[in-house]
Amino acid sequence: MASGSPSLMWFRKGLRIHDNPALEFACKGSNRLYPVFVIDPHYMEPDPNAFSTGSSRAGLNRIKFLLESLVDLDLNLKKLGSRLLVLKGEPGRVLIHCLKEWNIRKLCFEYDTEPYYQALDTTVKDYAVSAGVEVFSPVSHTLFNPADIIQKNGGKPPLSYQSFVKLAGEPLPPLSNKVSSLPPVGHLGSCEISEVPTVKELGYENVEQGQFSPFKGGESEALKRLTECMEKKEWVANFEKPKGNPSAFLTPETTVLSPYLKFGCLSSRYFYNQIQEVYKTMPKHTSPPVSLVGQLLWRDFFYTVAFGTPNFDRMKGNRICKQIPWQDDEKLLEAWREGRTGFPWIDAIMTQLHKWGWMHHLARHSVACFLTRGDLFIHWEKGRDVFERLLIDSDWAINNGNWLWLSCSSFFYQYNRIYSPISFGKKYDPKGDFIRHFLPVLKDMPKEYIYEPWTAPLSVQTKANCIIGKDYPMPVVSHDSAIKECRRKMGEAYALNKELNGLVSEEDLKNLRRKLDKDQEQEEAAKPKKRFRQQLIG
């Protein structure tokens, strides 16, 4: 390759300057650098049919977070003598056009394990190689290369966290050199370049400021958050994942760095490195899997399993997923999604998700368990779709991995252990401040009834200006009977999976569903008789 030829840095995730091997390589021996981001219409264009404001793929909170991250990246590039070139269209086509138009000799972009990007990257790479363009696509979104771990494990992904950690070892350190300047942008030719669009310019009209997440996107924000977090040395050293208060919302009891890791505004290697520096100054610290380092390893674990498992994002054809005859009930799904289940703890969390695009990990556990194996017995894929759309930190591998886990479809199989939609939140927030904040309709309900407002006497409901069944819904299920029903169904599904060694067909599931429905009908029919017997005995 001739010295001083033009290179293209294609940003997708990895929206940062620090610890960015693709950017560093793009600058080497290049006299011109084209930093490009392509606005993908299927990710950004408004979809009027979606259940919340946003595109067909993402809610508005995440789109806004991405735009803020791009504005910040542009500012940081400008400080180094460059700028972000924003183009619009199908990324593959746009990129190939740019490679031709600017006579690019070197194409650099961060490797991505998601199926969507795997397909896209193959198209772009194939063209680049045929045109004699050098391609450099390093793994820098995760601590480790998932392909290396799978190879070490004999071609299969490790299916437990412990086996993953044993194989992984120590990650490579982040790039130590700070970027002080970048080659200038070359002539733009006929490529249509724009500035980073605003939410309004993308077609989202009538959106009020107050509707957005309190978390702002961008590398600058990520590094500021990281610094503030690392200054609390004792907190960092004593961090334990199962602990932490899911109802703390004004100051969340967690780092809230997940959205910055998701978009690559923060390098996971740099984060890992910073935690280790804090550990060196402390007499003792927690260990994986519960420590802060443990959380980064969990992230890599899910990335590795997701990368090595065909159909990881669905039940059917997924060899590590139990086949369960989930029920299909649009009304129940909608009540859960819109925060109208009649269980204030669940509804407050779902309202926070809609408003902020974020909630504490234990809050996520509560609502995911409630939707699937806890109360409603609805397919985890349906819940996954809602999270995928609304979370600002929605990450393909981690979102699917967590739903598989929380529905007891994979990784975790103690389906009898259920998060109560009543007592779990009460343990952290006995006064119900979290509920009062996100469900103002219940703000005057006395604390004795805030988690179960349907049990409040009518006089109390009247005084609180909240009549249950009118101002706030009645519970969509009776938790006590729903939990029994779910356990019975999970037990039968597990038995079938064991009997057929996991090779459960569509027909087998249909038959089990019929049997479960029939058992439920018989159970319902027997109830009046039972009550009558009890009255006679009484």
Coordinates of C-alpha atoms in Angstrom, one line a residue:
M1 CA 0.0 0.0 0.0
A2 CA 1.4 3.4 -1.0
S3 CA 2.3 5.6 1.9
G4 CA 0.0 8.5 2.5
S5 CA -3.1 7.0 0.9
P6 CA -6.6 7.7 2.1
S7 CA -8.3 5.6 4.8
L8 CA -11.9 5.3 6.0
M9 CA -12.9 4.8 9.6
W10 CA -16.4 3.4 9.8
F11 CA -18.0 4.1 13.1
R12 CA -21.0 1.9 14.2
K13 CA -20.6 1.2 17.9
G14 CA -17.2 2.1 19.3
L15 CA -18.2 5.8 19.3
R16 CA -15.1 7.0 21.1
I17 CA -11.5 8.2 20.6
H18 CA -9.9 6.4 23.6
D19 CA -8.8 2.8 23.2
N20 CA -10.0 2.5 19.6
P21 CA -7.6 0.2 17.7
A22 CA -9.5 0.6 14.4
L23 CA -9.1 4.4 14.6
E24 CA -5.4 4.1 15.5
F25 CA -4.7 1.8 12.6
A26 CA -6.7 4.0 10.2
C27 CA -4.4 6.9 11.0
K28 CA -1.2 5.0 10.5
G29 CA 0.5 6.0 7.2
S30 CA -2.6 7.8 6.0
N31 CA -2.5 11.4 4.6
R32 CA -6.3 11.7 4.7
L33 CA -8.9 10.1 7.0
Y34 CA -12.6 9.9 6.4
P35 CA -14.5 9.2 9.7
V36 CA -17.9 8.0 8.7
F37 CA -21.2 7.2 10.4
V38 CA -24.2 6.0 8.3
I39 CA -27.7 6.7 9.5
D40 CA -29.5 3.4 8.9
P41 CA -33.2 4.2 8.1
H42 CA -34.5 0.9 9.6
Y43 CA -32.9 1.9 12.9
M44 CA -33.8 5.6 12.8
E45 CA -36.9 6.4 10.7
P46 CA -40.2 7.0 12.6
D47 CA -42.5 4.0 12.6
P48 CA -46.1 5.1 13.2
N49 CA -47.2 1.5 13.9
A50 CA -44.8 0.9 16.8
F51 CA -46.2 0.7 20.3
S52 CA -44.0 3.7 21.5
T53 CA -42.5 6.7 19.7
G54 CA -39.5 5.6 17.7
S55 CA -38.4 3.6 14.7
S56 CA -39.3 0.0 13.9
R57 CA -36.3 -1.1 15.9
A58 CA -35.6 1.4 18.6
G59 CA -37.6 3.7 21.0
L60 CA -36.9 7.4 20.9
N61 CA -34.8 7.4 24.1
R62 CA -32.2 5.1 22.5
I63 CA -32.2 7.1 19.2
K64 CA -31.7 10.3 21.2
F65 CA -28.8 8.7 23.2
L66 CA -27.2 7.6 19.9
L67 CA -27.5 11.1 18.4
E68 CA -26.0 12.7 21.5
S69 CA -23.1 10.2 21.3
L70 CA -22.6 11.2 17.6
V71 CA -22.6 14.9 18.4
D72 CA -20.0 14.3 21.1
L73 CA -17.9 12.2 18.8
D74 CA -18.0 14.9 16.2
L75 CA -16.9 17.5 18.7
N76 CA -14.0 15.3 19.9
L77 CA -12.9 14.6 16.3
K78 CA -13.0 18.4 15.6
K79 CA -10.6 19.0 18.5
L80 CA -8.2 16.7 16.7
G81 CA -8.4 18.4 13.4
S82 CA -11.1 16.1 11.8
R83 CA -14.9 15.8 11.8
L84 CA -17.6 13.1 11.6
L85 CA -19.1 12.6 8.1
V86 CA -22.7 11.6 8.5
L87 CA -24.4 9.8 5.5
K88 CA -27.8 8.3 5.2
G89 CA -29.0 5.1 3.6
E90 CA -28.5 1.3 3.6
P91 CA -25.0 1.1 5.2
G92 CA -23.6 -1.5 2.8
R93 CA -24.5 0.4 -0.3
V94 CA -23.4 3.8 1.2
L95 CA -20.1 2.5 2.3
I96 CA -19.2 0.8 -1.0
H97 CA -20.1 4.1 -2.8
C98 CA -17.7 6.0 -0.5
L99 CA -14.9 3.5 -1.0
K100 CA -15.1 4.1 -4.8
E101 CA -15.7 7.9 -4.6
W102 CA -12.8 8.6 -2.3
N103 CA -10.4 6.0 -3.7
I104 CA -10.0 4.5 -0.2
R105 CA -7.0 2.1 0.2
K106 CA -7.6 1.2 3.9
L107 CA -11.0 0.4 5.6
C108 CA -11.1 0.2 9.4
F109 CA -14.1 -0.7 11.6
E110 CA -14.6 -2.4 15.0
Y111 CA -15.6 -6.1 14.7
D112 CA -19.2 -6.8 15.7
T113 CA -20.6 -10.2 16.7
E114 CA -24.3 -9.4 16.1
P115 CA -25.9 -11.4 13.3
Y116 CA -27.1 -8.1 11.6
Y117 CA -23.6 -6.7 11.4
Q118 CA -22.0 -10.1 10.6
A119 CA -24.0 -10.2 7.4
L120 CA -23.4 -6.5 6.6
D121 CA -19.7 -6.8 7.2
T122 CA -19.3 -9.8 4.9
T123 CA -20.9 -7.8 2.0
V124 CA -18.6 -4.8 2.6
K125 CA -15.5 -6.9 3.2
D126 CA -16.1 -8.9 0.0
Y127 CA -16.3 -5.7 -2.0
A128 CA -13.3 -4.1 -0.4
V129 CA -11.1 -7.2 -0.9
S130 CA -12.1 -7.5 -4.5
A131 CA -11.2 -3.8 -5.0
G132 CA -7.8 -4.2 -3.4
V133 CA -8.7 -2.3 -0.2
E134 CA -7.0 -3.3 3.0
V135 CA -9.5 -4.2 5.7
F136 CA -8.7 -4.0 9.5
S137 CA -11.5 -5.1 11.8
P138 CA -10.3 -5.6 15.4
V139 CA -12.2 -6.9 18.4
S140 CA -12.5 -4.0 20.8
H141 CA -16.1 -3.9 21.9
T142 CA -15.5 -6.7 24.5
L143 CA -12.6 -7.7 26.8
F144 CA -11.9 -10.9 24.9
N145 CA -12.4 -12.2 21.3
P146 CA -15.5 -14.6 21.6
A147 CA -14.1 -16.7 18.7
D148 CA -10.8 -17.3 20.6
I149 CA -12.7 -18.5 23.7
I150 CA -14.9 -20.8 21.6
Q151 CA -11.8 -22.2 19.9
K152 CA -10.1 -22.8 23.3
N153 CA -13.3 -24.7 24.4
G154 CA -13.1 -27.1 21.4
G155 CA -15.3 -25.2 19.1
K156 CA -18.3 -24.7 21.5
P157 CA -19.1 -21.8 23.7
P158 CA -18.7 -22.4 27.4
L159 CA -22.2 -22.5 28.9
S160 CA -21.3 -21.6 32.5
Y161 CA -19.8 -18.4 33.8
Q162 CA -17.2 -20.3 35.8
S163 CA -15.9 -22.3 32.7
F164 CA -15.9 -19.0 30.7
V165 CA -13.7 -17.2 33.4
K166 CA -11.3 -20.2 33.5
L167 CA -10.8 -20.1 29.7
A168 CA -10.7 -16.3 29.4
G169 CA -7.7 -15.4 31.6
E170 CA -6.6 -11.7 31.7
P171 CA -7.7 -9.3 29.0
L172 CA -5.3 -7.2 26.9
P173 CA -4.6 -3.8 28.3
P174 CA -6.2 -0.8 26.6
L175 CA -4.2 1.3 24.1
S176 CA -2.0 3.6 26.2
N177 CA -1.2 6.3 23.7
K178 CA -3.5 9.3 23.6
V179 CA -4.6 10.5 20.2
S180 CA -3.3 14.1 19.8
S181 CA -4.2 14.8 16.2
L182 CA -5.8 13.1 13.2
P183 CA -5.1 13.3 9.4
P184 CA -7.4 15.9 7.7
V185 CA -10.6 14.9 5.9
G186 CA -10.0 14.6 2.1
H187 CA -12.1 15.9 -0.8
L188 CA -15.8 14.7 -0.4
G189 CA -16.7 14.3 -4.1
S190 CA -20.4 13.5 -4.8
C191 CA -21.1 11.9 -1.4
E192 CA -23.9 13.6 0.4
I193 CA -22.6 14.6 3.8
S194 CA -24.7 16.1 6.6
E195 CA -24.3 17.1 10.2
V196 CA -25.6 14.8 13.0
P197 CA -29.4 15.2 12.7
T198 CA -31.7 16.3 15.5
V199 CA -34.6 14.2 16.7
K200 CA -36.9 16.6 14.9
E201 CA -34.9 16.4 11.6
L202 CA -35.4 12.6 11.7
G203 CA -39.1 13.3 11.7
Y204 CA -40.1 13.1 15.4
E205 CA -42.4 16.1 15.8
N206 CA -44.1 17.3 18.9
V207 CA -41.7 15.7 21.3
E208 CA -41.4 17.5 24.6
Q209 CA -38.1 17.8 26.5
G210 CA -39.5 16.2 29.7
Q211 CA -40.2 12.9 27.9
F212 CA -36.6 11.9 27.7
S213 CA -34.1 9.8 29.7
P214 CA -32.0 11.6 32.3
F215 CA -28.9 9.9 30.9
K216 CA -27.0 11.8 28.2
G217 CA -25.1 10.0 25.5
G218 CA -21.4 10.4 24.5
E219 CA -17.8 9.6 25.3
S220 CA -17.3 12.8 27.3
E221 CA -20.3 11.9 29.5
A222 CA -19.1 8.3 29.8
L223 CA -15.6 9.3 31.0
K224 CA -17.0 11.8 33.4
R225 CA -19.3 9.2 34.9
L226 CA -16.5 6.7 35.1
T227 CA -14.2 9.2 36.9
E228 CA -17.0 10.0 39.4
C229 CA -17.6 6.3 40.0
M230 CA -13.9 5.4 40.5
E231 CA -13.5 8.2 43.0
K232 CA -15.8 6.2 45.3
K233 CA -13.1 3.7 46.0
E234 CA -14.7 2.0 48.9
W235 CA -18.0 1.5 46.8
V236 CA -16.0 0.1 43.9
A237 CA -14.1 -2.3 46.1
N238 CA -17.2 -3.5 48.0
F239 CA -19.6 -3.7 45.0
E240 CA -21.7 -6.8 45.1
K241 CA -24.2 -7.5 42.3
P242 CA -27.1 -9.1 44.2
K243 CA -27.1 -6.2 46.6
G244 CA -28.1 -2.7 45.7
N245 CA -31.5 -1.1 45.9
P246 CA -33.7 -1.4 42.7
S247 CA -36.0 1.3 44.0
A248 CA -33.3 4.0 44.3
F249 CA -34.0 6.2 41.3
L250 CA -32.7 9.8 42.0
T251 CA -29.2 8.3 42.6
P252 CA -29.3 4.8 41.2
E253 CA -27.2 2.3 43.2
T254 CA -25.2 1.2 40.2
T255 CA -22.7 2.7 37.8
V256 CA -25.3 3.4 34.9
L257 CA -22.3 2.8 32.5
S258 CA -24.2 0.0 30.6
P259 CA -25.5 2.4 27.8
Y260 CA -22.0 3.8 27.3
L261 CA -20.6 0.3 27.0
K262 CA -23.4 -0.7 24.6
F263 CA -22.6 2.1 22.2
G264 CA -18.9 1.9 22.8
C265 CA -18.7 5.4 24.2
L266 CA -16.7 3.7 27.0
S267 CA -14.1 1.0 26.3
S268 CA -14.7 -2.1 28.4
R269 CA -10.9 -2.7 28.6
Y270 CA -10.3 0.8 29.8
F271 CA -13.1 0.4 32.4
Y272 CA -11.6 -3.0 33.5
N273 CA -8.2 -1.3 33.8
Q274 CA -9.6 1.6 35.9
I275 CA -11.3 -0.9 38.4
Q276 CA -8.0 -2.8 38.8
E277 CA -6.2 0.5 39.6
V278 CA -8.7 1.2 42.4
Y279 CA -8.3 -2.4 43.7
K280 CA -4.5 -1.8 44.0
T281 CA -5.2 1.0 46.5
M282 CA -7.6 -0.9 48.7
P283 CA -6.9 -3.5 51.4
K284 CA -9.5 -5.9 50.1
H285 CA -12.2 -6.1 47.4
T286 CA -15.1 -8.3 46.2
S287 CA -14.4 -11.0 43.6
P288 CA -16.2 -12.2 40.5
P289 CA -19.0 -13.1 39.8
V290 CA -20.4 -10.4 42.1
S291 CA -17.7 -7.7 41.8
L292 CA -17.6 -4.9 39.4
V293 CA -15.0 -6.7 37.3
G294 CA -17.3 -9.7 37.5
Q295 CA -20.0 -7.6 35.8
L296 CA -17.7 -7.0 32.8
L297 CA -16.9 -10.7 32.7
W298 CA -20.7 -11.5 32.6
R299 CA -21.0 -9.2 29.6
D300 CA -18.2 -11.0 27.8
F301 CA -19.7 -14.4 28.8
F302 CA -23.1 -13.5 27.2
Y303 CA -21.3 -12.2 24.1
T304 CA -19.4 -15.4 23.7
V305 CA -22.4 -17.7 24.2
A306 CA -24.5 -15.6 21.8
F307 CA -21.8 -15.6 19.1
G308 CA -21.4 -19.4 19.3
T309 CA -25.1 -20.4 19.5
P310 CA -27.2 -20.5 16.4
N311 CA -30.7 -19.0 16.9
F312 CA -29.6 -17.6 20.3
D313 CA -32.4 -15.0 20.1
R314 CA -35.3 -17.4 19.9
M315 CA -36.6 -20.6 21.5
K316 CA -37.1 -22.6 18.4
G317 CA -33.9 -24.2 17.0
N318 CA -31.9 -22.9 19.9
R319 CA -30.0 -25.9 21.3
I320 CA -29.4 -24.3 24.7
C321 CA -33.0 -23.2 25.3
K322 CA -35.7 -25.3 27.0
Q323 CA -38.8 -25.7 24.8
I324 CA -41.7 -24.4 26.9
P325 CA -45.4 -24.0 25.8
W326 CA -45.7 -20.3 26.7
Q327 CA -49.2 -18.9 26.4
D328 CA -50.1 -16.2 23.8
D329 CA -52.2 -13.5 25.4
E330 CA -52.0 -10.1 23.8
K331 CA -54.2 -8.5 26.5
L332 CA -51.9 -9.6 29.3
L333 CA -48.8 -8.7 27.3
E334 CA -50.1 -5.2 26.7
A335 CA -51.1 -4.7 30.3
W336 CA -47.5 -5.7 31.3
R337 CA -45.9 -3.6 28.6
E338 CA -47.9 -0.5 29.3
G339 CA -47.6 -0.7 33.1
R340 CA -51.3 -1.7 33.8
T341 CA -51.0 -5.0 35.5
G342 CA -52.6 -3.7 38.8
F343 CA -49.3 -4.6 40.7
P344 CA -47.8 -1.2 41.5
W345 CA -44.2 -2.5 41.8
I346 CA -44.3 -4.0 38.3
D347 CA -46.2 -1.0 36.8
A348 CA -43.8 1.6 38.3
I349 CA -40.8 -0.3 36.8
M350 CA -42.4 -0.5 33.4
T351 CA -43.3 3.2 33.6
Q352 CA -39.7 4.0 34.4
L353 CA -38.6 1.9 31.4
H354 CA -40.9 3.9 29.1
K355 CA -39.8 7.3 30.5
W356 CA -36.1 6.8 31.2
G357 CA -35.2 3.8 28.9
W358 CA -33.4 2.3 31.9
M359 CA -34.1 0.5 35.2
H360 CA -32.0 -1.2 37.9
H361 CA -31.0 -4.8 37.1
L362 CA -33.1 -6.2 40.0
A363 CA -36.1 -4.2 38.7
R364 CA -35.5 -5.9 35.3
H365 CA -35.4 -9.3 37.1
S366 CA -38.7 -8.5 38.8
V367 CA -40.7 -7.6 35.6
A368 CA -39.1 -10.4 33.4
C369 CA -39.9 -13.1 36.0
F370 CA -43.5 -11.7 36.4
L371 CA -44.1 -11.8 32.6
T372 CA -42.7 -15.3 32.1
R373 CA -42.5 -18.1 34.7
G374 CA -43.7 -16.1 37.7
D375 CA -47.3 -15.0 36.9
L376 CA -48.3 -14.5 33.3
F377 CA -46.5 -17.4 31.6
I378 CA -45.9 -15.3 28.4
H379 CA -43.1 -16.1 26.0
W380 CA -39.7 -14.5 26.9
E381 CA -39.3 -13.4 23.3
K382 CA -42.2 -11.0 23.7
G383 CA -40.6 -9.4 26.8
R384 CA -37.3 -9.3 25.1
D385 CA -38.8 -7.4 22.2
V386 CA -40.1 -4.7 24.6
F387 CA -36.7 -4.4 26.3
E388 CA -34.9 -4.4 23.0
R389 CA -37.0 -1.4 21.9
L390 CA -37.1 0.7 25.0
L391 CA -33.8 0.2 26.8
I392 CA -31.1 2.7 26.0
D393 CA -28.5 0.0 26.9
S394 CA -30.3 -2.7 25.0
D395 CA -27.6 -5.0 23.8
W396 CA -28.4 -8.0 21.6
A397 CA -26.3 -10.6 23.4
I398 CA -27.0 -9.5 26.9
N399 CA -30.7 -8.8 26.5
N400 CA -31.3 -12.2 25.0
G401 CA -29.0 -13.9 27.5
N402 CA -30.9 -12.3 30.5
W403 CA -34.3 -13.2 29.2
L404 CA -33.2 -16.8 28.6
W405 CA -31.9 -16.8 32.2
L406 CA -34.8 -15.1 33.9
S407 CA -37.5 -17.2 32.2
C408 CA -35.5 -20.3 33.3
S409 CA -35.1 -21.3 29.6
S410 CA -31.3 -21.5 29.9
F411 CA -28.4 -21.0 32.3
F412 CA -30.6 -20.9 35.4
Y413 CA -33.2 -23.7 36.2
Q414 CA -34.6 -23.1 39.7
Y415 CA -38.0 -22.1 38.4
N416 CA -39.5 -22.3 41.9
R417 CA -37.5 -19.2 43.0
I418 CA -39.8 -16.4 42.0
Y419 CA -39.6 -12.6 42.6
S420 CA -42.8 -11.6 44.4
P421 CA -44.5 -8.6 42.7
I422 CA -45.5 -7.5 46.2
S423 CA -42.9 -8.4 48.9
F424 CA -39.7 -8.0 46.8
G425 CA -40.1 -4.2 46.2
K426 CA -41.4 -3.7 49.8
K427 CA -38.2 -5.1 51.2
Y428 CA -36.2 -2.2 49.7
D429 CA -38.8 0.6 49.8
P430 CA -41.4 0.0 52.5
K431 CA -42.9 3.5 52.1
G432 CA -43.4 3.0 48.3
D433 CA -41.5 6.2 47.3
F434 CA -40.5 4.6 43.9
I435 CA -44.2 3.7 43.2
R436 CA -45.4 7.2 44.2
H437 CA -42.9 8.8 41.9
F438 CA -43.6 6.8 38.7
L439 CA -47.3 6.2 39.4
P440 CA -48.6 9.5 40.8
V441 CA -52.2 8.1 40.7
L442 CA -51.1 6.2 43.9
K443 CA -49.2 9.0 45.6
D444 CA -51.7 9.4 48.4
M445 CA -52.2 5.7 49.1
P446 CA -51.1 4.8 52.7
K447 CA -47.9 2.8 52.8
E448 CA -49.8 -0.2 54.3
Y449 CA -51.6 -0.6 50.9
I450 CA -49.3 0.9 48.4
Y451 CA -48.0 -2.6 47.1
E452 CA -51.5 -4.1 47.2
P453 CA -54.0 -1.2 46.7
W454 CA -56.9 -3.5 45.9
T455 CA -56.9 -4.6 49.6
A456 CA -57.5 -1.1 50.8
P457 CA -61.0 -0.4 52.2
L458 CA -63.1 1.8 49.9
S459 CA -62.9 4.6 52.4
V460 CA -59.1 4.6 52.2
Q461 CA -59.2 4.5 48.4
T462 CA -61.6 7.4 48.4
K463 CA -59.4 9.4 50.7
A464 CA -56.4 8.6 48.5
N465 CA -58.3 9.8 45.4
C466 CA -57.7 6.4 43.8
I467 CA -60.5 3.9 43.3
I468 CA -59.1 0.5 42.3
G469 CA -60.7 -0.7 39.1
K470 CA -61.5 2.9 38.0
D471 CA -58.4 5.1 38.6
Y472 CA -55.9 2.3 38.8
P473 CA -56.5 -1.3 37.5
M474 CA -57.4 -4.3 39.5
P475 CA -54.6 -7.0 39.4
V476 CA -54.7 -8.9 36.0
V477 CA -54.1 -12.2 37.9
S478 CA -54.2 -13.5 41.5
H479 CA -50.5 -13.8 42.3
D480 CA -51.1 -16.8 44.7
S481 CA -52.9 -18.9 42.1
A482 CA -50.9 -17.7 39.1
I483 CA -47.6 -18.7 40.8
K484 CA -48.9 -22.3 41.4
E485 CA -50.2 -22.5 37.8
C486 CA -46.8 -21.3 36.4
R487 CA -44.8 -23.8 38.6
R488 CA -47.0 -26.7 37.5
K489 CA -46.6 -25.7 33.8
M490 CA -42.8 -25.3 34.2
G491 CA -42.6 -28.6 35.9
E492 CA -44.4 -30.4 33.1
A493 CA -42.3 -28.6 30.4
Y494 CA -39.1 -29.5 32.2
A495 CA -40.2 -33.2 32.4
L496 CA -41.0 -33.3 28.7
N497 CA -37.6 -31.7 27.8
K498 CA -35.8 -34.3 30.0
E499 CA -37.8 -37.2 28.6
L500 CA -37.1 -36.2 24.9
N501 CA -33.5 -35.1 25.7
G502 CA -34.3 -31.6 24.6
L503 CA -35.5 -32.7 21.1
V504 CA -39.0 -31.3 21.6
S505 CA -41.0 -30.8 18.4
E506 CA -43.7 -28.2 17.6
E507 CA -46.2 -31.1 17.8
D508 CA -45.0 -32.1 21.3
L509 CA -45.4 -28.6 22.5
K510 CA -48.9 -28.4 21.1
N511 CA -49.9 -31.6 22.8
L512 CA -48.4 -30.4 26.1
R513 CA -50.2 -27.0 25.8
R514 CA -53.5 -28.9 25.2
K515 CA -52.9 -31.1 28.3
L516 CA -52.1 -28.0 30.5
D517 CA -55.2 -26.2 29.3
K518 CA -57.4 -29.2 30.0
D519 CA -55.8 -29.6 33.5
Q520 CA -56.5 -26.0 34.2
E521 CA -60.1 -26.2 33.0
Q522 CA -60.7 -29.2 35.3
E523 CA -59.0 -27.3 38.2
E524 CA -61.3 -24.3 37.6
A525 CA -64.4 -26.6 37.4
A526 CA -63.5 -28.2 40.7
K527 CA -63.2 -24.9 42.5
P528 CA -66.9 -24.3 43.3
K529 CA -67.2 -27.9 44.6
K530 CA -64.2 -27.3 46.8
R531 CA -65.7 -24.1 48.2
F532 CA -69.0 -25.8 48.8
R533 CA -67.2 -28.6 50.7
Q534 CA -65.3 -26.1 52.8
Q535 CA -68.6 -24.3 53.6
L536 CA -70.2 -27.6 54.7
I537 CA -67.1 -28.4 56.9
G538 CA -67.1 -24.8 58.2

